[in-house]
């Protein structure tokens, strides 16, 4: 396997854009990544598109507006891990020597409001199968087990909105006060409206290349050290679910995917300088910090108490503002995390720059337990 | 003889001793979810013959053995509240509940068999706490187009008697 | 890159199955392929699912009924080439050494009737953008250019239905007489109802493995010599279209994809013993025979006249009965072709066995010009 | 002054000399598809400044150069029938045509500029043959909900004059 490098990233801002065509949103992200890389479109040899709501063959439609060059184009749909899946395949094309330059891109224009799970009509009819319920059940149990408090949940959101206010691609570019968040509408106790991420619109694209190809375009080599996609083991509780075993205790998919990513990269959690993780809600940031091995089990809230996860802290988490301030356009969110890490490693993150950032991790997790983790290094 | 409030699940021979009686006015929201015998009403799960894993709803497939090795079993009527929340906004369709919307609790009930079931809760939200003992109730959730009362399950705190 | 072998194939019959759940259709195909291979499910290391109409995360839903083992699961949607795309990725996982055993599977439960293209509302509103129109326009032009006749179109369908009558997995297992076909309802002149394939339901799965892994399960090594997916070059006419350049003459995507597949396999069209190709309609079989290099340009009908494409002929085309008799469940059709070629190479094709079959090719082509070609060899 | 039957395309400045007049009773099925000048009605395409490639409908993007380099241009009113078929069954929605359904021709018209356009044909099916000369007609396809006549384009065989 060859080393793989990220040589270009591009985003279409995340937010709401009226009746702007989702295909155009995707095109702008791809063009931005190509421009960032300096690669001519005709030199891209394969393309992987992640999207959930953009309809059939959406990647082909986007690329038809970039140019019909005959390259293989694959359309992936893996819920919140769609963009991460696309990256995994682009990574592998280059790592395996199948090609030298590959594109991963994703975009979305999501229906408004909370996503309604619907595993089975009767269950939803009774009033279950609503995503934030599951997030809230996880949050409440974490509070009971480890002493995480509502105060912690507020402060995760304060931090991420403060970071997001510095991110020109974020949906909410506004500092939110502790009081605004603590007094926002209760949605699913203990989770309030401003502790939950919003589904929205946006696009992201990443150009990856072999070392030899990368050197033709840049001297700042950022290595995509690993990309891992995993589905869950039996015994974990994955959204949506009706019942889950408590006889079998399997490690969560975030834990198995991140362990595999650390191993493949030869990099451990102690080596990380920043993390972009799936903060679908405030409690999720705390829980996934633990499952990613950033701290011990039950110690996620302590990271926050110690200020470790602030931009100036020991291990900044979601310096981009996370999904809480960016919103979550499913197909784009993982690649948006990768763009943030790349900017941080290049020292191009402006007011939210993490000093001396050399190693970063991205993490997405979604419906039925698909989880993608990538590790980048400069 | 016991009142019957459920029939067999599709493609699954329900082995419980009970008589199937069509009753027009009260119908389970899904066939095979629960049944009543001399001891009262229970949720019906599946227990694996090989590994004792429990699934709910009842289904022949054991996800641990990855084979069709489960047999129907009445689940414990009591469990412990593993976690809970309160549904504060009206869920999107196909949710059917009172209009105007009334918030309700949702929780995970840990049964002694080794299974956590997501359930609507019948309780004042302020009374809920993790670890409390809960018990099953089967009651009407809504009326369907034909005027049938559609029955679902909830758990409520066990009251001192 | 390592050699890759097909060690198991499985189909759920193609046809119409009432309200049978599409996830169950997919499961049965996967289980059949696993049984055929002898591989235990826990030993499969990655899985690629192709489907268009089965809804979000359909591959994960199928595999949840086989067992939650944590493997990466990717859901692909690439129109008629969805199954071929899944196979390309499974192939690459093994070829690159990422894993030793991978699964490609696909399934579908398609809406009834012709698929309505809808590139743009005004165009469809005026009465264009209906798939068989494009097929008919290709057919008519081929007739004008090369002397292909309505008689040829009837005979392609007679042949494929005769073959399909011998295939227990086909939708139409009935010999159709020349008269039945020639007198069937005219749909889009010159194409009649029995010259067009039907969208339907079905599932297919293929287990691939490295040489070392394959030898643990079988002594009949069938090599997947290459799998290629291509999108079109600018200047080709891909369904659906409003207008197409006649200034730029680019080779068709079937030609570019098959040339790449021949080159990667080190196998030429002269080496083939049988071909399963996208006979969406009778004329398509003739046209694609040319574009796959089975004969010269304009000579597709002559292959038929010479009897070459019959099961007993020099180069049997669609011995399975093709899509004309099997119908086309988009996600499953490419993998269904692979299953047929594998059975033929193993000598397990029963009454439709091609004698001494050692090399076979599969070809699918679909909306927006996605085309997948694979070559198998024993 | 010429009658105007189309406006500008979205996000595209139509450079043809013409006046935009709102006319309630006759509307093009899509803005910017065709326009009428002193010489008659024409389909409007885009021609690339760089490579002379022609696109239809007009659109700034040249798919050959992969840049926004096209300018609007009136296309030839005549072309050659490259291929044809007859639509014998009623297309699914959003098709809107006469009820009961009447079969109609569909063809590819090769224009001298180097473009083949898919078009509904105005002809007796039996009169069609590959290679015959065709000419543009713009006419009503259906009436919309407000009683407007919705105009689209067809090609018909050129008649001897
Ligand atoms: Zn078991
Ligand atoms: Zn140009």
mmCIF file with all atom_site columns, N, CA, C and O in Angstrom, chain A residues 116 122 125-127 130 133 136-137 140-141 186-189 234 241-248, chain B residues 30 52-53 63-64 82-83 85-89 92 95-96 104 110 113-116 118 142 153:
data_model
loop_
_atom_site.group_PDB
_atom_site.id
_atom_site.type_symbol
_atom_site.label_atom_id
_atom_site.label_alt_id
_atom_site.label_comp_id
_atom_site.label_asym_id
_atom_site.label_entity_id
_atom_site.label_seq_id
_atom_site.pdbx_PDB_ins_code
_atom_site.Cartn_x
_atom_site.Cartn_y
_atom_site.Cartn_z
_atom_site.occupancy
_atom_site.B_iso_or_equiv
_atom_site.pdbx_formal_charge
_atom_site.auth_seq_id
_atom_site.auth_comp_id
_atom_site.auth_asym_id
_atom_site.auth_atom_id
_atom_site.pdbx_PDB_model_num
ATOM 1   N N  . UNK A 1 116 ? -36.861 11.962  10.998 1.00 0.00 ? 116 UNK A N  1
ATOM 2   C CA . UNK A 1 116 ? -37.713 10.973  11.641 1.00 0.00 ? 116 UNK A CA 1
ATOM 3   C C  . UNK A 1 116 ? -37.232 9.587   11.276 1.00 0.00 ? 116 UNK A C  1
ATOM 4   O O  . UNK A 1 116 ? -37.268 9.196   10.128 1.00 0.00 ? 116 UNK A O  1
ATOM 5   N N  . UNK A 1 122 ? -45.302 0.705   13.361 1.00 0.00 ? 122 UNK A N  1
ATOM 6   C CA . UNK A 1 122 ? -45.992 0.677   14.646 1.00 0.00 ? 122 UNK A CA 1
ATOM 7   C C  . UNK A 1 122 ? -45.185 1.399   15.710 1.00 0.00 ? 122 UNK A C  1
ATOM 8   O O  . UNK A 1 122 ? -45.742 2.042   16.604 1.00 0.00 ? 122 UNK A O  1
ATOM 9   N N  . UNK A 1 125 ? -45.431 5.087   15.166 1.00 0.00 ? 125 UNK A N  1
ATOM 10  C CA . UNK A 1 125 ? -46.807 5.490   15.443 1.00 0.00 ? 125 UNK A CA 1
ATOM 11  C C  . UNK A 1 125 ? -47.033 5.688   16.938 1.00 0.00 ? 125 UNK A C  1
ATOM 12  O O  . UNK A 1 125 ? -47.750 6.579   17.373 1.00 0.00 ? 125 UNK A O  1
ATOM 13  N N  . UNK A 1 126 ? -46.350 4.870   17.736 1.00 0.00 ? 126 UNK A N  1
ATOM 14  C CA . UNK A 1 126 ? -46.466 4.998   19.187 1.00 0.00 ? 126 UNK A CA 1
ATOM 15  C C  . UNK A 1 126 ? -45.701 6.199   19.729 1.00 0.00 ? 126 UNK A C  1
ATOM 16  O O  . UNK A 1 126 ? -45.842 6.550   20.901 1.00 0.00 ? 126 UNK A O  1
ATOM 17  N N  . UNK A 1 127 ? -44.841 6.815   18.906 1.00 0.00 ? 127 UNK A N  1
ATOM 18  C CA . UNK A 1 127 ? -44.143 8.030   19.332 1.00 0.00 ? 127 UNK A CA 1
ATOM 19  C C  . UNK A 1 127 ? -42.684 7.817   19.662 1.00 0.00 ? 127 UNK A C  1
ATOM 20  O O  . UNK A 1 127 ? -42.057 8.646   20.322 1.00 0.00 ? 127 UNK A O  1
ATOM 21  N N  . UNK A 1 130 ? -37.718 8.685   17.077 1.00 0.00 ? 130 UNK A N  1
ATOM 22  C CA . UNK A 1 130 ? -37.336 10.060  16.758 1.00 0.00 ? 130 UNK A CA 1
ATOM 23  C C  . UNK A 1 130 ? -35.885 10.224  17.221 1.00 0.00 ? 130 UNK A C  1
ATOM 24  O O  . UNK A 1 130 ? -35.577 9.990   18.389 1.00 0.00 ? 130 UNK A O  1
ATOM 25  N N  . UNK A 1 133 ? -34.486 11.520  20.669 1.00 0.00 ? 133 UNK A N  1
ATOM 26  C CA . UNK A 1 133 ? -34.812 10.653  21.812 1.00 0.00 ? 133 UNK A CA 1
ATOM 27  C C  . UNK A 1 133 ? -33.634 9.759   22.168 1.00 0.00 ? 133 UNK A C  1
ATOM 28  O O  . UNK A 1 133 ? -33.273 9.609   23.336 1.00 0.00 ? 133 UNK A O  1
ATOM 29  N N  . UNK A 1 136 ? -30.857 11.670  23.670 1.00 0.00 ? 136 UNK A N  1
ATOM 30  C CA . UNK A 1 136 ? -31.189 12.053  25.039 1.00 0.00 ? 136 UNK A CA 1
ATOM 31  C C  . UNK A 1 136 ? -31.055 10.874  25.994 1.00 0.00 ? 136 UNK A C  1
ATOM 32  O O  . UNK A 1 136 ? -30.599 11.023  27.134 1.00 0.00 ? 136 UNK A O  1
ATOM 33  N N  . UNK A 1 137 ? -31.455 9.681   25.525 1.00 0.00 ? 137 UNK A N  1
ATOM 34  C CA . UNK A 1 137 ? -31.328 8.489   26.379 1.00 0.00 ? 137 UNK A CA 1
ATOM 35  C C  . UNK A 1 137 ? -29.856 8.204   26.681 1.00 0.00 ? 137 UNK A C  1
ATOM 36  O O  . UNK A 1 137 ? -29.491 7.863   27.814 1.00 0.00 ? 137 UNK A O  1
ATOM 37  N N  . UNK A 1 140 ? -28.695 11.007  29.231 1.00 0.00 ? 140 UNK A N  1
ATOM 38  C CA . UNK A 1 140 ? -29.210 10.816  30.599 1.00 0.00 ? 140 UNK A CA 1
ATOM 39  C C  . UNK A 1 140 ? -28.453 9.693   31.303 1.00 0.00 ? 140 UNK A C  1
ATOM 40  O O  . UNK A 1 140 ? -28.109 9.805   32.476 1.00 0.00 ? 140 UNK A O  1
ATOM 41  N N  . UNK A 1 141 ? -28.199 8.618   30.565 1.00 0.00 ? 141 UNK A N  1
ATOM 42  C CA . UNK A 1 141 ? -27.502 7.501   31.187 1.00 0.00 ? 141 UNK A CA 1
ATOM 43  C C  . UNK A 1 141 ? -26.058 7.881   31.525 1.00 0.00 ? 141 UNK A C  1
ATOM 44  O O  . UNK A 1 141 ? -25.539 7.497   32.576 1.00 0.00 ? 141 UNK A O  1
ATOM 45  N N  . UNK A 1 186 ? -36.518 23.150  25.533 1.00 0.00 ? 186 UNK A N  1
ATOM 46  C CA . UNK A 1 186 ? -36.210 21.756  25.817 1.00 0.00 ? 186 UNK A CA 1
ATOM 47  C C  . UNK A 1 186 ? -36.821 20.911  24.698 1.00 0.00 ? 186 UNK A C  1
ATOM 48  O O  . UNK A 1 186 ? -38.000 21.046  24.360 1.00 0.00 ? 186 UNK A O  1
ATOM 49  N N  . UNK A 1 187 ? -36.017 20.036  24.104 1.00 0.00 ? 187 UNK A N  1
ATOM 50  C CA . UNK A 1 187 ? -36.474 19.193  23.003 1.00 0.00 ? 187 UNK A CA 1
ATOM 51  C C  . UNK A 1 187 ? -36.713 17.773  23.517 1.00 0.00 ? 187 UNK A C  1
ATOM 52  O O  . UNK A 1 187 ? -37.817 17.255  23.447 1.00 0.00 ? 187 UNK A O  1
ATOM 53  N N  . UNK A 1 188 ? -35.653 17.145  23.968 1.00 0.00 ? 188 UNK A N  1
ATOM 54  C CA . UNK A 1 188 ? -35.744 15.844  24.630 1.00 0.00 ? 188 UNK A CA 1
ATOM 55  C C  . UNK A 1 188 ? -34.838 15.913  25.859 1.00 0.00 ? 188 UNK A C  1
ATOM 56  O O  . UNK A 1 188 ? -33.609 15.866  25.722 1.00 0.00 ? 188 UNK A O  1
ATOM 57  N N  . UNK A 1 189 ? -35.429 16.016  27.020 1.00 0.00 ? 189 UNK A N  1
ATOM 58  C CA . UNK A 1 189 ? -34.651 16.188  28.250 1.00 0.00 ? 189 UNK A CA 1
ATOM 59  C C  . UNK A 1 189 ? -33.525 15.173  28.322 1.00 0.00 ? 189 UNK A C  1
ATOM 60  O O  . UNK A 1 189 ? -33.798 13.988  28.106 1.00 0.00 ? 189 UNK A O  1
ATOM 61  N N  . UNK A 1 234 ? -22.696 -6.899  16.908 1.00 0.00 ? 234 UNK A N  1
ATOM 62  C CA . UNK A 1 234 ? -23.939 -7.190  17.614 1.00 0.00 ? 234 UNK A CA 1
ATOM 63  C C  . UNK A 1 234 ? -23.774 -6.911  19.109 1.00 0.00 ? 234 UNK A C  1
ATOM 64  O O  . UNK A 1 234 ? -22.756 -7.252  19.700 1.00 0.00 ? 234 UNK A O  1
ATOM 65  N N  . UNK A 1 241 ? -33.459 1.881   17.281 1.00 0.00 ? 241 UNK A N  1
ATOM 66  C CA . UNK A 1 241 ? -33.654 0.520   17.772 1.00 0.00 ? 241 UNK A CA 1
ATOM 67  C C  . UNK A 1 241 ? -34.897 0.412   18.650 1.00 0.00 ? 241 UNK A C  1
ATOM 68  O O  . UNK A 1 241 ? -35.317 1.362   19.287 1.00 0.00 ? 241 UNK A O  1
ATOM 69  N N  . UNK A 1 242 ? -35.445 -0.780  18.664 1.00 0.00 ? 242 UNK A N  1
ATOM 70  C CA . UNK A 1 242 ? -36.632 -1.069  19.464 1.00 0.00 ? 242 UNK A CA 1
ATOM 71  C C  . UNK A 1 242 ? -36.206 -1.691  20.781 1.00 0.00 ? 242 UNK A C  1
ATOM 72  O O  . UNK A 1 242 ? -36.767 -1.399  21.832 1.00 0.00 ? 242 UNK A O  1
ATOM 73  N N  . UNK A 1 243 ? -35.187 -2.540  20.701 1.00 0.00 ? 243 UNK A N  1
ATOM 74  C CA . UNK A 1 243 ? -34.673 -3.195  21.902 1.00 0.00 ? 243 UNK A CA 1
ATOM 75  C C  . UNK A 1 243 ? -33.235 -3.570  21.632 1.00 0.00 ? 243 UNK A C  1
ATOM 76  O O  . UNK A 1 243 ? -32.836 -3.757  20.486 1.00 0.00 ? 243 UNK A O  1
ATOM 77  N N  . UNK A 1 244 ? -32.446 -3.669  22.686 1.00 0.00 ? 244 UNK A N  1
ATOM 78  C CA . UNK A 1 244 ? -31.032 -3.998  22.522 1.00 0.00 ? 244 UNK A CA 1
ATOM 79  C C  . UNK A 1 244 ? -30.617 -4.938  23.648 1.00 0.00 ? 244 UNK A C  1
ATOM 80  O O  . UNK A 1 244 ? -31.088 -4.817  24.783 1.00 0.00 ? 244 UNK A O  1
ATOM 81  N N  . UNK A 1 245 ? -29.757 -5.857  23.299 1.00 0.00 ? 245 UNK A N  1
ATOM 82  C CA . UNK A 1 245 ? -29.288 -6.841  24.276 1.00 0.00 ? 245 UNK A CA 1
ATOM 83  C C  . UNK A 1 245 ? -28.499 -6.177  25.386 1.00 0.00 ? 245 UNK A C  1
ATOM 84  O O  . UNK A 1 245 ? -27.716 -5.268  25.153 1.00 0.00 ? 245 UNK A O  1
ATOM 85  N N  . UNK A 1 246 ? -28.701 -6.616  26.639 1.00 0.00 ? 246 UNK A N  1
ATOM 86  C CA . UNK A 1 246 ? -27.768 -6.212  27.684 1.00 0.00 ? 246 UNK A CA 1
ATOM 87  C C  . UNK A 1 246 ? -26.988 -7.429  28.183 1.00 0.00 ? 246 UNK A C  1
ATOM 88  O O  . UNK A 1 246 ? -26.251 -7.344  29.148 1.00 0.00 ? 246 UNK A O  1
ATOM 89  N N  . UNK A 1 247 ? -27.149 -8.570  27.475 1.00 0.00 ? 247 UNK A N  1
ATOM 90  C CA . UNK A 1 247 ? -26.347 -9.760  27.797 1.00 0.00 ? 247 UNK A CA 1
ATOM 91  C C  . UNK A 1 247 ? -24.993 -9.683  27.116 1.00 0.00 ? 247 UNK A C  1
ATOM 92  O O  . UNK A 1 247 ? -23.991 -10.157 27.631 1.00 0.00 ? 247 UNK A O  1
ATOM 93  N N  . UNK A 1 248 ? -25.012 -9.133  25.886 1.00 0.00 ? 248 UNK A N  1
ATOM 94  C CA . UNK A 1 248 ? -23.784 -9.040  25.115 1.00 0.00 ? 248 UNK A CA 1
ATOM 95  C C  . UNK A 1 248 ? -23.299 -7.603  25.220 1.00 0.00 ? 248 UNK A C  1
ATOM 96  O O  . UNK A 1 248 ? -24.037 -6.676  24.906 1.00 0.00 ? 248 UNK A O  1
ATOM 97  N N  . UNK B 2 30  ? -49.464 -3.957  16.736 1.00 0.00 ? 30  UNK B N  1
ATOM 98  C CA . UNK B 2 30  ? -48.777 -4.910  15.880 1.00 0.00 ? 30  UNK B CA 1
ATOM 99  C C  . UNK B 2 30  ? -49.078 -6.284  16.439 1.00 0.00 ? 30  UNK B C  1
ATOM 100 O O  . UNK B 2 30  ? -48.973 -6.488  17.646 1.00 0.00 ? 30  UNK B O  1
ATOM 101 N N  . UNK B 2 52  ? -29.540 -18.441 24.503 1.00 0.00 ? 52  UNK B N  1
ATOM 102 C CA . UNK B 2 52  ? -30.393 -17.775 25.484 1.00 0.00 ? 52  UNK B CA 1
ATOM 103 C C  . UNK B 2 52  ? -30.534 -16.266 25.250 1.00 0.00 ? 52  UNK B C  1
ATOM 104 O O  . UNK B 2 52  ? -31.091 -15.552 26.073 1.00 0.00 ? 52  UNK B O  1
ATOM 105 N N  . UNK B 2 53  ? -30.014 -15.784 24.125 1.00 0.00 ? 53  UNK B N  1
ATOM 106 C CA . UNK B 2 53  ? -30.213 -14.367 23.810 1.00 0.00 ? 53  UNK B CA 1
ATOM 107 C C  . UNK B 2 53  ? -31.711 -14.092 23.626 1.00 0.00 ? 53  UNK B C  1
ATOM 108 O O  . UNK B 2 53  ? -32.466 -14.952 23.180 1.00 0.00 ? 53  UNK B O  1
ATOM 109 N N  . UNK B 2 63  ? -29.810 -12.843 16.524 1.00 0.00 ? 63  UNK B N  1
ATOM 110 C CA . UNK B 2 63  ? -28.743 -12.025 15.951 1.00 0.00 ? 63  UNK B CA 1
ATOM 111 C C  . UNK B 2 63  ? -27.374 -12.350 16.539 1.00 0.00 ? 63  UNK B C  1
ATOM 112 O O  . UNK B 2 63  ? -26.366 -11.875 16.040 1.00 0.00 ? 63  UNK B O  1
ATOM 113 N N  . UNK B 2 64  ? -27.330 -13.159 17.572 1.00 0.00 ? 64  UNK B N  1
ATOM 114 C CA . UNK B 2 64  ? -26.045 -13.556 18.150 1.00 0.00 ? 64  UNK B CA 1
ATOM 115 C C  . UNK B 2 64  ? -25.539 -14.826 17.459 1.00 0.00 ? 64  UNK B C  1
ATOM 116 O O  . UNK B 2 64  ? -24.389 -14.917 17.082 1.00 0.00 ? 64  UNK B O  1
ATOM 117 N N  . UNK B 2 82  ? -33.481 2.214   32.734 1.00 0.00 ? 82  UNK B N  1
ATOM 118 C CA . UNK B 2 82  ? -32.052 2.349   32.409 1.00 0.00 ? 82  UNK B CA 1
ATOM 119 C C  . UNK B 2 82  ? -31.738 3.789   32.037 1.00 0.00 ? 82  UNK B C  1
ATOM 120 O O  . UNK B 2 82  ? -30.682 4.317   32.369 1.00 0.00 ? 82  UNK B O  1
ATOM 121 N N  . UNK B 2 83  ? -32.665 4.424   31.336 1.00 0.00 ? 83  UNK B N  1
ATOM 122 C CA . UNK B 2 83  ? -32.527 5.840   31.011 1.00 0.00 ? 83  UNK B CA 1
ATOM 123 C C  . UNK B 2 83  ? -33.887 6.349   30.559 1.00 0.00 ? 83  UNK B C  1
ATOM 124 O O  . UNK B 2 83  ? -34.799 5.563   30.304 1.00 0.00 ? 83  UNK B O  1
ATOM 125 N N  . UNK B 2 85  ? -36.143 10.035  28.747 1.00 0.00 ? 85  UNK B N  1
ATOM 126 C CA . UNK B 2 85  ? -36.224 11.406  28.266 1.00 0.00 ? 85  UNK B CA 1
ATOM 127 C C  . UNK B 2 85  ? -37.697 11.786  28.229 1.00 0.00 ? 85  UNK B C  1
ATOM 128 O O  . UNK B 2 85  ? -38.566 10.972  28.576 1.00 0.00 ? 85  UNK B O  1
ATOM 129 N N  . UNK B 2 86  ? -37.959 13.023  27.860 1.00 0.00 ? 86  UNK B N  1
ATOM 130 C CA . UNK B 2 86  ? -39.335 13.459  27.667 1.00 0.00 ? 86  UNK B CA 1
ATOM 131 C C  . UNK B 2 86  ? -39.452 13.983  26.242 1.00 0.00 ? 86  UNK B C  1
ATOM 132 O O  . UNK B 2 86  ? -38.638 14.804  25.811 1.00 0.00 ? 86  UNK B O  1
ATOM 133 N N  . UNK B 2 87  ? -40.403 13.462  25.513 1.00 0.00 ? 87  UNK B N  1
ATOM 134 C CA . UNK B 2 87  ? -40.632 13.906  24.146 1.00 0.00 ? 87  UNK B CA 1
ATOM 135 C C  . UNK B 2 87  ? -41.426 15.202  24.217 1.00 0.00 ? 87  UNK B C  1
ATOM 136 O O  . UNK B 2 87  ? -42.606 15.197  24.525 1.00 0.00 ? 87  UNK B O  1
ATOM 137 N N  . UNK B 2 88  ? -40.738 16.337  23.904 1.00 0.00 ? 88  UNK B N  1
ATOM 138 C CA . UNK B 2 88  ? -41.357 17.657  24.109 1.00 0.00 ? 88  UNK B CA 1
ATOM 139 C C  . UNK B 2 88  ? -41.996 18.211  22.844 1.00 0.00 ? 88  UNK B C  1
ATOM 140 O O  . UNK B 2 88  ? -42.711 19.204  22.904 1.00 0.00 ? 88  UNK B O  1
ATOM 141 N N  . UNK B 2 89  ? -41.628 17.660  21.689 1.00 0.00 ? 89  UNK B N  1
ATOM 142 C CA . UNK B 2 89  ? -42.240 18.151  20.439 1.00 0.00 ? 89  UNK B CA 1
ATOM 143 C C  . UNK B 2 89  ? -43.009 17.020  19.782 1.00 0.00 ? 89  UNK B C  1
ATOM 144 O O  . UNK B 2 89  ? -42.738 15.845  20.038 1.00 0.00 ? 89  UNK B O  1
ATOM 145 N N  . UNK B 2 92  ? -42.878 13.587  13.889 1.00 0.00 ? 92  UNK B N  1
ATOM 146 C CA . UNK B 2 92  ? -43.468 13.615  12.536 1.00 0.00 ? 92  UNK B CA 1
ATOM 147 C C  . UNK B 2 92  ? -44.316 12.360  12.323 1.00 0.00 ? 92  UNK B C  1
ATOM 148 O O  . UNK B 2 92  ? -44.227 11.409  13.097 1.00 0.00 ? 92  UNK B O  1
ATOM 149 N N  . UNK B 2 95  ? -46.458 9.198   13.634 1.00 0.00 ? 95  UNK B N  1
ATOM 150 C CA . UNK B 2 95  ? -46.920 9.357   15.029 1.00 0.00 ? 95  UNK B CA 1
ATOM 151 C C  . UNK B 2 95  ? -48.392 9.724   15.085 1.00 0.00 ? 95  UNK B C  1
ATOM 152 O O  . UNK B 2 95  ? -48.865 10.586  14.354 1.00 0.00 ? 95  UNK B O  1
ATOM 153 N N  . UNK B 2 96  ? -49.115 9.062   15.965 1.00 0.00 ? 96  UNK B N  1
ATOM 154 C CA . UNK B 2 96  ? -50.521 9.411   16.204 1.00 0.00 ? 96  UNK B CA 1
ATOM 155 C C  . UNK B 2 96  ? -50.734 9.534   17.695 1.00 0.00 ? 96  UNK B C  1
ATOM 156 O O  . UNK B 2 96  ? -50.627 8.568   18.436 1.00 0.00 ? 96  UNK B O  1
ATOM 157 N N  . UNK B 2 104 ? -44.650 13.392  26.461 1.00 0.00 ? 104 UNK B N  1
ATOM 158 C CA . UNK B 2 104 ? -44.696 12.095  27.126 1.00 0.00 ? 104 UNK B CA 1
ATOM 159 C C  . UNK B 2 104 ? -43.281 11.577  27.338 1.00 0.00 ? 104 UNK B C  1
ATOM 160 O O  . UNK B 2 104 ? -42.349 11.959  26.634 1.00 0.00 ? 104 UNK B O  1
ATOM 161 N N  . UNK B 2 110 ? -34.719 -1.936  31.367 1.00 0.00 ? 110 UNK B N  1
ATOM 162 C CA . UNK B 2 110 ? -33.849 -3.103  31.385 1.00 0.00 ? 110 UNK B CA 1
ATOM 163 C C  . UNK B 2 110 ? -34.573 -4.250  32.064 1.00 0.00 ? 110 UNK B C  1
ATOM 164 O O  . UNK B 2 110 ? -34.915 -4.181  33.254 1.00 0.00 ? 110 UNK B O  1
ATOM 165 N N  . UNK B 2 113 ? -34.169 -10.482 31.944 1.00 0.00 ? 113 UNK B N  1
ATOM 166 C CA . UNK B 2 113 ? -33.703 -11.455 30.948 1.00 0.00 ? 113 UNK B CA 1
ATOM 167 C C  . UNK B 2 113 ? -32.433 -11.007 30.239 1.00 0.00 ? 113 UNK B C  1
ATOM 168 O O  . UNK B 2 113 ? -31.781 -11.787 29.539 1.00 0.00 ? 113 UNK B O  1
ATOM 169 N N  . UNK B 2 114 ? -32.141 -9.678  30.331 1.00 0.00 ? 114 UNK B N  1
ATOM 170 C CA . UNK B 2 114 ? -30.949 -9.197  29.622 1.00 0.00 ? 114 UNK B CA 1
ATOM 171 C C  . UNK B 2 114 ? -31.304 -8.488  28.338 1.00 0.00 ? 114 UNK B C  1
ATOM 172 O O  . UNK B 2 114 ? -30.703 -8.740  27.284 1.00 0.00 ? 114 UNK B O  1
ATOM 173 N N  . UNK B 2 115 ? -32.278 -7.603  28.413 1.00 0.00 ? 115 UNK B N  1
ATOM 174 C CA . UNK B 2 115 ? -32.737 -6.881  27.227 1.00 0.00 ? 115 UNK B CA 1
ATOM 175 C C  . UNK B 2 115 ? -33.194 -5.500  27.660 1.00 0.00 ? 115 UNK B C  1
ATOM 176 O O  . UNK B 2 115 ? -33.853 -5.367  28.709 1.00 0.00 ? 115 UNK B O  1
ATOM 177 N N  . UNK B 2 116 ? -32.838 -4.470  26.908 1.00 0.00 ? 116 UNK B N  1
ATOM 178 C CA . UNK B 2 116 ? -33.369 -3.136  27.153 1.00 0.00 ? 116 UNK B CA 1
ATOM 179 C C  . UNK B 2 116 ? -34.354 -2.786  26.062 1.00 0.00 ? 116 UNK B C  1
ATOM 180 O O  . UNK B 2 116 ? -34.013 -2.810  24.880 1.00 0.00 ? 116 UNK B O  1
ATOM 181 N N  . UNK B 2 118 ? -37.015 -0.043  24.401 1.00 0.00 ? 118 UNK B N  1
ATOM 182 C CA . UNK B 2 118 ? -37.452 1.348   24.307 1.00 0.00 ? 118 UNK B CA 1
ATOM 183 C C  . UNK B 2 118 ? -38.963 1.378   24.473 1.00 0.00 ? 118 UNK B C  1
ATOM 184 O O  . UNK B 2 118 ? -39.673 0.630   23.805 1.00 0.00 ? 118 UNK B O  1
ATOM 185 N N  . UNK B 2 142 ? -54.546 5.233   20.487 1.00 0.00 ? 142 UNK B N  1
ATOM 186 C CA . UNK B 2 142 ? -55.398 6.079   19.641 1.00 0.00 ? 142 UNK B CA 1
ATOM 187 C C  . UNK B 2 142 ? -56.503 5.217   19.054 1.00 0.00 ? 142 UNK B C  1
ATOM 188 O O  . UNK B 2 142 ? -56.479 3.996   19.194 1.00 0.00 ? 142 UNK B O  1
ATOM 189 N N  . UNK B 2 153 ? -47.884 -0.613  24.235 1.00 0.00 ? 153 UNK B N  1
ATOM 190 C CA . UNK B 2 153 ? -47.368 -0.857  25.577 1.00 0.00 ? 153 UNK B CA 1
ATOM 191 C C  . UNK B 2 153 ? -46.681 0.391   26.128 1.00 0.00 ? 153 UNK B C  1
ATOM 192 O O  . UNK B 2 153 ? -46.179 1.224   25.385 1.00 0.00 ? 153 UNK B O  1
#
